[in-house]
mmCIF file of C-alpha atoms in Angstrom:
data_model
loop_
_atom_site.group_PDB
_atom_site.id
_atom_site.type_symbol
_atom_site.label_atom_id
_atom_site.label_comp_id
_atom_site.label_asym_id
_atom_site.label_seq_id
_atom_site.Cartn_x
_atom_site.Cartn_y
_atom_site.Cartn_z
ATOM 1 C CA MET E 624 -46.929 -97.844 72.052
ATOM 2 C CA LYS E 625 -49.742 -96.452 70.740
ATOM 3 C CA LYS E 626 -49.518 -94.202 73.755
ATOM 4 C CA LEU E 627 -46.320 -93.361 73.244
ATOM 5 C CA LEU E 628 -46.668 -92.724 69.186
ATOM 6 C CA THR E 629 -49.699 -90.229 70.177
ATOM 7 C CA SER E 630 -47.322 -88.384 73.402
ATOM 8 C CA GLY E 631 -44.571 -88.107 70.106
ATOM 9 C CA LEU E 632 -47.246 -86.613 67.748
ATOM 10 C CA ILE E 633 -48.867 -84.321 70.321
ATOM 11 C CA PHE E 634 -45.162 -83.038 71.464
ATOM 12 C CA GLY E 635 -44.132 -82.924 67.705
ATOM 13 C CA LEU E 636 -47.166 -80.557 66.886
ATOM 14 C CA SER E 637 -46.973 -78.324 70.374
ATOM 15 C CA LEU E 638 -43.664 -77.636 68.795
ATOM 16 C CA VAL E 639 -44.694 -76.840 65.542
ATOM 17 C CA ALA E 640 -47.645 -74.604 66.854
ATOM 18 C CA LEU E 641 -44.958 -72.824 69.017
ATOM 19 C CA SER E 642 -42.630 -71.717 66.120
ATOM 20 C CA PRO E 643 -42.191 -68.978 64.204
ATOM 21 C CA ALA E 644 -43.429 -70.384 60.794
ATOM 22 C CA TYR E 645 -47.015 -70.840 62.605
ATOM 23 C CA ALA E 646 -46.444 -67.720 63.922
ATOM 24 C CA GLU E 647 -46.055 -66.532 60.313
ATOM 25 C CA ASN E 648 -48.544 -68.269 59.047
ATOM 26 C CA LYS E 649 -46.590 -70.688 57.067
ATOM 27 C CA ILE E 650 -48.580 -73.776 58.108
ATOM 28 C CA ASP E 651 -52.280 -74.569 58.305
ATOM 29 C CA LYS E 652 -52.944 -72.886 61.832
ATOM 30 C CA GLU E 653 -56.879 -74.107 61.532
ATOM 31 C CA ALA E 654 -56.266 -77.932 61.010
ATOM 32 C CA LEU E 655 -52.971 -78.043 62.831
ATOM 33 C CA LYS E 656 -55.579 -77.264 66.246
ATOM 34 C CA LYS E 657 -57.948 -79.220 64.932
ATOM 35 C CA MET E 658 -55.702 -82.372 64.709
ATOM 36 C CA LEU E 659 -54.312 -81.276 68.413
ATOM 37 C CA ILE E 660 -57.932 -81.052 69.797
ATOM 38 C CA GLU E 661 -58.778 -84.132 68.412
ATOM 39 C CA VAL E 662 -55.834 -86.090 70.054
ATOM 40 C CA LEU E 663 -56.378 -84.612 73.499
ATOM 41 C CA ASN E 664 -60.170 -85.411 73.755
ATOM 42 C CA GLU E 665 -59.520 -89.061 72.693
ATOM 43 C CA ASN E 666 -56.180 -89.318 74.608
ATOM 44 C CA PRO E 667 -56.275 -86.573 77.883
ATOM 45 C CA ASP E 668 -53.707 -88.004 79.531
ATOM 46 C CA ILE E 669 -51.082 -87.967 77.609
ATOM 47 C CA LEU E 670 -50.590 -84.239 78.016
ATOM 48 C CA PHE E 671 -49.015 -84.770 81.714
ATOM 49 C CA ASP E 672 -46.581 -87.467 80.392
ATOM 50 C CA ILE E 673 -45.303 -85.660 77.448
ATOM 51 C CA MET E 674 -44.520 -82.437 80.745
ATOM 52 C CA GLN E 675 -42.989 -84.723 82.499
ATOM 53 C CA LYS E 676 -40.794 -86.988 79.718
ATOM 54 C CA ASN E 677 -39.914 -83.926 77.803
ATOM 55 C CA ASN E 678 -39.121 -81.081 80.794
ATOM 56 C CA GLU E 679 -37.172 -79.407 79.954
ATOM 57 C CA GLU E 680 -37.152 -79.209 76.182
ATOM 58 C CA PHE E 681 -41.143 -78.217 76.998
ATOM 59 C CA ILE E 682 -40.467 -75.504 79.670
ATOM 60 C CA LYS E 683 -38.132 -74.013 77.486
ATOM 61 C CA THR E 684 -40.274 -73.934 74.509
ATOM 62 C CA ILE E 685 -43.303 -72.682 76.228
ATOM 63 C CA THR E 686 -40.800 -70.165 77.728
ATOM 64 C CA ASN E 687 -39.504 -68.988 74.356
ATOM 65 C CA ALA E 688 -43.155 -68.793 73.286
ATOM 66 C CA SER E 689 -44.099 -66.578 75.592
ATOM 67 C CA LYS E 690 -40.943 -64.201 75.393
ATOM 68 C CA SER E 691 -42.128 -63.309 72.282
ATOM 69 C CA VAL E 692 -45.677 -62.846 72.750
ATOM 70 C CA ARG E 693 -44.181 -60.683 75.318
ATOM 71 C CA GLU E 694 -42.214 -58.468 72.994
ATOM 72 C CA ASN E 695 -45.485 -58.791 70.445
ATOM 73 C CA GLU E 696 -47.592 -56.947 72.445
ATOM 74 C CA LEU E 697 -45.038 -54.020 74.218
ATOM 75 C CA SER E 698 -43.556 -53.715 70.484
ATOM 76 C CA ASN E 699 -47.579 -53.583 69.603
ATOM 77 C CA GLN E 700 -48.574 -51.202 72.845
ATOM 78 C CA TRP E 701 -45.294 -48.389 72.275
ATOM 79 C CA GLN E 702 -46.608 -48.350 68.290
ATOM 80 C CA LYS E 703 -49.687 -46.351 70.009
ATOM 81 C CA ASP E 704 -47.372 -45.092 73.287
ATOM 82 C CA ILE E 705 -44.575 -42.987 70.885
ATOM 83 C CA LYS E 706 -47.299 -41.179 68.758
ATOM 84 C CA VAL E 707 -49.285 -39.938 71.983
ATOM 85 C CA GLU E 708 -46.899 -37.145 73.733
ATOM 86 C CA LYS E 709 -46.907 -36.898 77.346
ATOM 87 C CA LYS E 710 -46.037 -34.220 79.395
ATOM 88 C CA PHE E 711 -44.790 -34.136 83.546
ATOM 89 C CA VAL E 712 -43.601 -31.270 85.775
ATOM 90 C CA SER E 713 -40.403 -32.222 86.617
ATOM 91 C CA GLU E 714 -39.641 -29.405 88.638
ATOM 92 C CA ASN E 715 -37.906 -29.658 92.208
ATOM 93 C CA ARG E 716 -38.601 -33.292 91.789
ATOM 94 C CA PRO E 717 -35.748 -35.601 92.688
ATOM 95 C CA THR E 718 -33.740 -36.490 89.747
ATOM 96 C CA LEU E 719 -30.794 -39.676 89.244
ATOM 97 C CA GLY E 720 -28.487 -38.829 86.099
ATOM 98 C CA ASN E 721 -27.188 -36.955 84.476
ATOM 99 C CA GLU E 722 -29.489 -33.187 84.419
ATOM 100 C CA ASN E 723 -28.376 -32.548 80.054
ATOM 101 C CA ALA E 724 -29.776 -36.733 79.103
ATOM 102 C CA THR E 725 -31.558 -36.469 76.519
ATOM 103 C CA ASN E 726 -33.508 -39.603 77.240
ATOM 104 C CA THR E 727 -35.890 -39.639 80.746
ATOM 105 C CA ILE E 728 -37.552 -41.794 82.907
ATOM 106 C CA TYR E 729 -40.380 -41.026 84.314
ATOM 107 C CA ILE E 730 -41.215 -42.923 87.060
ATOM 108 C CA PHE E 731 -43.993 -43.455 89.422
ATOM 109 C CA SER E 732 -44.248 -44.436 92.889
ATOM 110 C CA ASP E 733 -45.426 -45.443 96.248
ATOM 111 C CA PHE E 734 -42.730 -46.305 99.330
ATOM 112 C CA LEU E 735 -45.050 -49.148 101.357
ATOM 113 C CA CYS E 736 -45.585 -51.153 97.241
ATOM 114 C CA SER E 737 -43.279 -54.595 97.505
ATOM 115 C CA TYR E 738 -43.283 -54.337 93.557
ATOM 116 C CA CYS E 739 -41.728 -50.619 93.332
ATOM 117 C CA GLN E 740 -39.107 -52.073 96.572
ATOM 118 C CA LYS E 741 -38.076 -53.758 93.251
ATOM 119 C CA SER E 742 -37.937 -52.188 90.798
ATOM 120 C CA ALA E 743 -36.229 -48.747 92.511
ATOM 121 C CA GLN E 744 -32.518 -51.502 92.575
ATOM 122 C CA ILE E 745 -33.212 -52.425 88.756
ATOM 123 C CA VAL E 746 -33.985 -48.626 87.199
ATOM 124 C CA GLU E 747 -31.316 -46.730 89.462
ATOM 125 C CA SER E 748 -28.379 -49.880 88.087
ATOM 126 C CA PHE E 749 -29.956 -48.999 84.278
ATOM 127 C CA ILE E 750 -29.310 -45.284 85.237
ATOM 128 C CA GLN E 751 -25.545 -45.777 85.623
ATOM 129 C CA LYS E 752 -25.652 -48.597 82.916
ATOM 130 C CA HIS E 753 -26.754 -44.954 80.724
ATOM 131 C CA ASN E 754 -25.201 -41.243 80.841
ATOM 132 C CA ASP E 755 -27.865 -40.539 78.557
ATOM 133 C CA VAL E 756 -29.812 -41.116 80.316
ATOM 134 C CA LYS E 757 -32.093 -39.512 83.244
ATOM 135 C CA LEU E 758 -34.380 -40.824 86.390
ATOM 136 C CA VAL E 759 -37.538 -38.642 87.361
ATOM 137 C CA PHE E 760 -39.516 -39.142 90.645
ATOM 138 C CA LYS E 761 -43.469 -39.286 91.139
ATOM 139 C CA ALA E 762 -45.408 -38.965 93.761
ATOM 140 C CA TYR E 763 -48.429 -41.513 94.115
ATOM 141 C CA PRO E 764 -49.281 -41.951 97.561
ATOM 142 C CA LYS E 765 -51.796 -45.188 98.621
ATOM 143 C CA ASN E 766 -51.691 -43.871 102.353
ATOM 144 C CA GLU E 767 -50.521 -41.260 104.456
ATOM 145 C CA ALA E 768 -47.878 -43.062 105.481
ATOM 146 C CA GLY E 769 -46.775 -43.077 101.579
ATOM 147 C CA LYS E 770 -48.360 -39.233 101.796
ATOM 148 C CA LEU E 771 -45.839 -38.948 104.868
ATOM 149 C CA ALA E 772 -42.487 -40.762 103.139
ATOM 150 C CA MET E 773 -43.313 -38.891 99.821
ATOM 151 C CA ARG E 774 -43.148 -34.840 101.691
ATOM 152 C CA TRP E 775 -39.776 -36.183 103.721
ATOM 153 C CA PHE E 776 -38.275 -37.056 100.631
ATOM 154 C CA TYR E 777 -39.187 -34.199 98.485
ATOM 155 C CA TYR E 778 -38.477 -31.920 101.377
ATOM 156 C CA LEU E 779 -34.924 -33.939 101.751
ATOM 157 C CA ASN E 780 -34.475 -33.601 98.024
ATOM 158 C CA GLN E 781 -34.406 -29.918 98.379
ATOM 159 C CA LYS E 782 -31.873 -29.465 100.740
ATOM 160 C CA ASP E 783 -29.552 -32.118 99.920
ATOM 161 C CA SER E 784 -30.732 -34.278 97.201
ATOM 162 C CA LYS E 785 -27.845 -37.093 97.309
ATOM 163 C CA LYS E 786 -29.560 -37.478 101.012
ATOM 164 C CA ALA E 787 -32.964 -37.442 99.927
ATOM 165 C CA TRP E 788 -31.573 -40.061 97.405
ATOM 166 C CA GLN E 789 -30.750 -42.038 100.446
ATOM 167 C CA LEU E 790 -33.986 -41.886 102.833
ATOM 168 C CA HIS E 791 -36.187 -43.190 99.328
ATOM 169 C CA ASP E 792 -33.302 -46.112 99.141
ATOM 170 C CA THR E 793 -33.382 -47.369 103.316
ATOM 171 C CA ILE E 794 -37.189 -46.272 103.496
ATOM 172 C CA PHE E 795 -37.093 -49.083 100.856
ATOM 173 C CA VAL E 796 -34.982 -51.681 102.312
ATOM 174 C CA HIS E 797 -36.962 -51.052 105.648
ATOM 175 C CA GLN E 798 -40.259 -51.128 104.255
ATOM 176 C CA GLN E 799 -41.721 -53.358 106.408
ATOM 177 C CA ALA E 800 -40.389 -51.525 109.139
ATOM 178 C CA PHE E 801 -41.922 -48.019 108.234
ATOM 179 C CA GLY E 802 -45.227 -49.430 107.819
ATOM 180 C CA ALA E 803 -45.445 -50.773 111.147
ATOM 181 C CA SER E 804 -43.864 -46.985 112.667
ATOM 182 C CA PRO E 805 -44.136 -44.634 109.470
ATOM 183 C CA LEU E 806 -42.672 -41.468 111.560
ATOM 184 C CA ALA E 807 -39.851 -42.995 114.033
ATOM 185 C CA VAL E 808 -38.359 -44.530 110.877
ATOM 186 C CA LEU E 809 -38.231 -41.257 108.886
ATOM 187 C CA LYS E 810 -36.767 -40.131 111.985
ATOM 188 C CA GLU E 811 -33.941 -42.650 112.384
ATOM 189 C CA ILE E 812 -32.846 -42.741 108.720
ATOM 190 C CA VAL E 813 -32.551 -38.117 108.987
ATOM 191 C CA ARG E 814 -30.243 -38.860 112.211
ATOM 192 C CA GLN E 815 -28.143 -41.137 110.927
ATOM 193 C CA GLN E 816 -27.205 -39.277 107.790
ATOM 194 C CA GLY E 817 -26.411 -36.829 110.749
ATOM 195 C CA PHE E 818 -30.038 -34.318 110.768
ATOM 196 C CA ASP E 819 -31.337 -33.164 114.329
ATOM 197 C CA ALA E 820 -34.433 -35.585 113.279
ATOM 198 C CA GLU E 821 -36.673 -33.146 115.271
ATOM 199 C CA ASP E 822 -35.906 -30.140 112.891
ATOM 200 C CA ILE E 823 -35.933 -31.785 109.861
ATOM 201 C CA THR E 824 -39.996 -32.649 111.719
ATOM 202 C CA LYS E 825 -40.177 -29.315 112.020
ATOM 203 C CA GLU E 826 -39.492 -28.133 108.765
ATOM 204 C CA VAL E 827 -41.445 -30.628 106.870
ATOM 205 C CA GLU E 828 -44.853 -29.697 108.931
ATOM 206 C CA LYS E 829 -43.746 -26.104 107.968
ATOM 207 C CA ASN E 830 -43.286 -26.842 104.789
ATOM 208 C CA LYS E 831 -46.553 -29.307 104.304
ATOM 209 C CA ALA E 832 -49.229 -27.310 102.477
ATOM 210 C CA SER E 833 -46.319 -26.644 99.206
ATOM 211 C CA LEU E 834 -44.794 -30.268 99.774
ATOM 212 C CA ASP E 835 -48.673 -31.581 99.044
ATOM 213 C CA ALA E 836 -49.083 -29.531 96.461
ATOM 214 C CA MET E 837 -46.203 -31.097 94.429
ATOM 215 C CA ILE E 838 -47.692 -34.027 95.610
ATOM 216 C CA ASP E 839 -51.369 -33.541 94.129
ATOM 217 C CA GLN E 840 -49.860 -31.731 91.300
ATOM 218 C CA ASP E 841 -48.414 -35.674 90.457
ATOM 219 C CA LEU E 842 -51.745 -36.805 91.140
ATOM 220 C CA LYS E 843 -53.040 -34.560 89.162
ATOM 221 C CA GLU E 844 -50.920 -36.294 85.819
ATOM 222 C CA VAL E 845 -52.163 -40.260 87.280
ATOM 223 C CA LYS E 846 -55.414 -38.663 86.762
ATOM 224 C CA LYS E 847 -55.021 -37.452 82.825
ATOM 225 C CA TYR E 848 -53.014 -40.397 81.515
ATOM 226 C CA ASN E 849 -54.721 -42.796 83.449
ATOM 227 C CA ILE E 850 -52.008 -44.508 85.625
ATOM 228 C CA GLN E 851 -53.210 -47.168 87.617
ATOM 229 C CA GLY E 852 -51.038 -49.274 89.649
ATOM 230 C CA THR E 853 -47.036 -48.090 91.086
ATOM 231 C CA PRO E 854 -44.524 -48.758 89.588
ATOM 232 C CA TYR E 855 -45.716 -47.197 86.948
ATOM 233 C CA MET E 856 -42.896 -45.940 84.213
ATOM 234 C CA PHE E 857 -42.919 -43.379 81.182
ATOM 235 C CA ILE E 858 -39.443 -43.910 78.960
ATOM 236 C CA ASN E 859 -39.853 -40.763 76.473
ATOM 237 C CA ASN E 860 -43.417 -41.087 76.005
ATOM 238 C CA LEU E 861 -43.324 -45.201 75.886
ATOM 239 C CA VAL E 862 -45.137 -47.013 78.453
ATOM 240 C CA LEU E 863 -44.447 -49.586 81.433
ATOM 241 C CA ILE E 864 -46.594 -51.209 83.887
ATOM 242 C CA GLY E 865 -44.744 -53.112 86.944
ATOM 243 C CA ALA E 866 -41.932 -53.923 87.825
ATOM 244 C CA GLN E 867 -39.342 -54.313 84.691
ATOM 245 C CA ASP E 868 -36.479 -55.967 83.907
ATOM 246 C CA LEU E 869 -33.406 -54.836 82.869
ATOM 247 C CA ALA E 870 -33.392 -56.155 79.140
ATOM 248 C CA THR E 871 -37.264 -54.852 78.901
ATOM 249 C CA LEU E 872 -36.226 -50.798 80.136
ATOM 250 C CA GLU E 873 -33.382 -51.964 77.090
ATOM 251 C CA SER E 874 -35.403 -52.557 74.914
ATOM 252 C CA ALA E 875 -37.504 -49.518 75.694
ATOM 253 C CA LEU E 876 -34.967 -47.106 75.417
ATOM 254 C CA ASN E 877 -33.786 -48.609 71.913
ATOM 255 C CA PHE E 878 -36.865 -48.348 70.681
ATOM 256 C CA SER E 879 -37.765 -44.654 71.588
ATOM 257 C CA LYS E 880 -34.684 -43.594 69.845
ATOM 258 C CA LYS E 881 -36.054 -45.557 66.336
#
């Protein structure tokens, strides 16, 4: 009976600790914290029982609390981000969406990054939903294979933007094969698009200096804005690090419009 009562007390206190009232300082935090610690120290085995018996409610509560903390952290970060103007070169960079869109997402990406693979699909879906948002791709390759793919992507964008984005999507779909045989996969993709693969290979090599200059320009922005890891996005000056879901992209867009 004592164990049951203690379990109920801990669970109840846990719910209170994660409640909006607690977050708004309407409850004596220190007293509640002290009480929880004392109960857990005396009955350490109780916590596992609570999680088992109240699994669904416990997980739901923790998930909601975690989501709330995440939203608050992003809001605090964006309050700072929006005050710092960021300027990026977009000339000759692959772009998706309405060219005259009033909102811009700059995404720094790497073709061998699994998170970039996941992010690409989500961001493209987001662009399709918003006629007032455009996406500008920026290169952040981590190795020579990634840099080779960037050259081909940037070159093909100057030749045929639609097929350049097909190349982009196909590399990500076949990311593992590309990692194993970069040039062979690139040739096969453009061959399937109706190009002469050997001609494209020669053209990319011929324009290597100018293509690398564009990539280097992107990498200068990486250093300038202390970009760490990929994917790394900027939505109207707001920073988003890593793969994001559609809800977070929506939140960032709405926040930037305030």
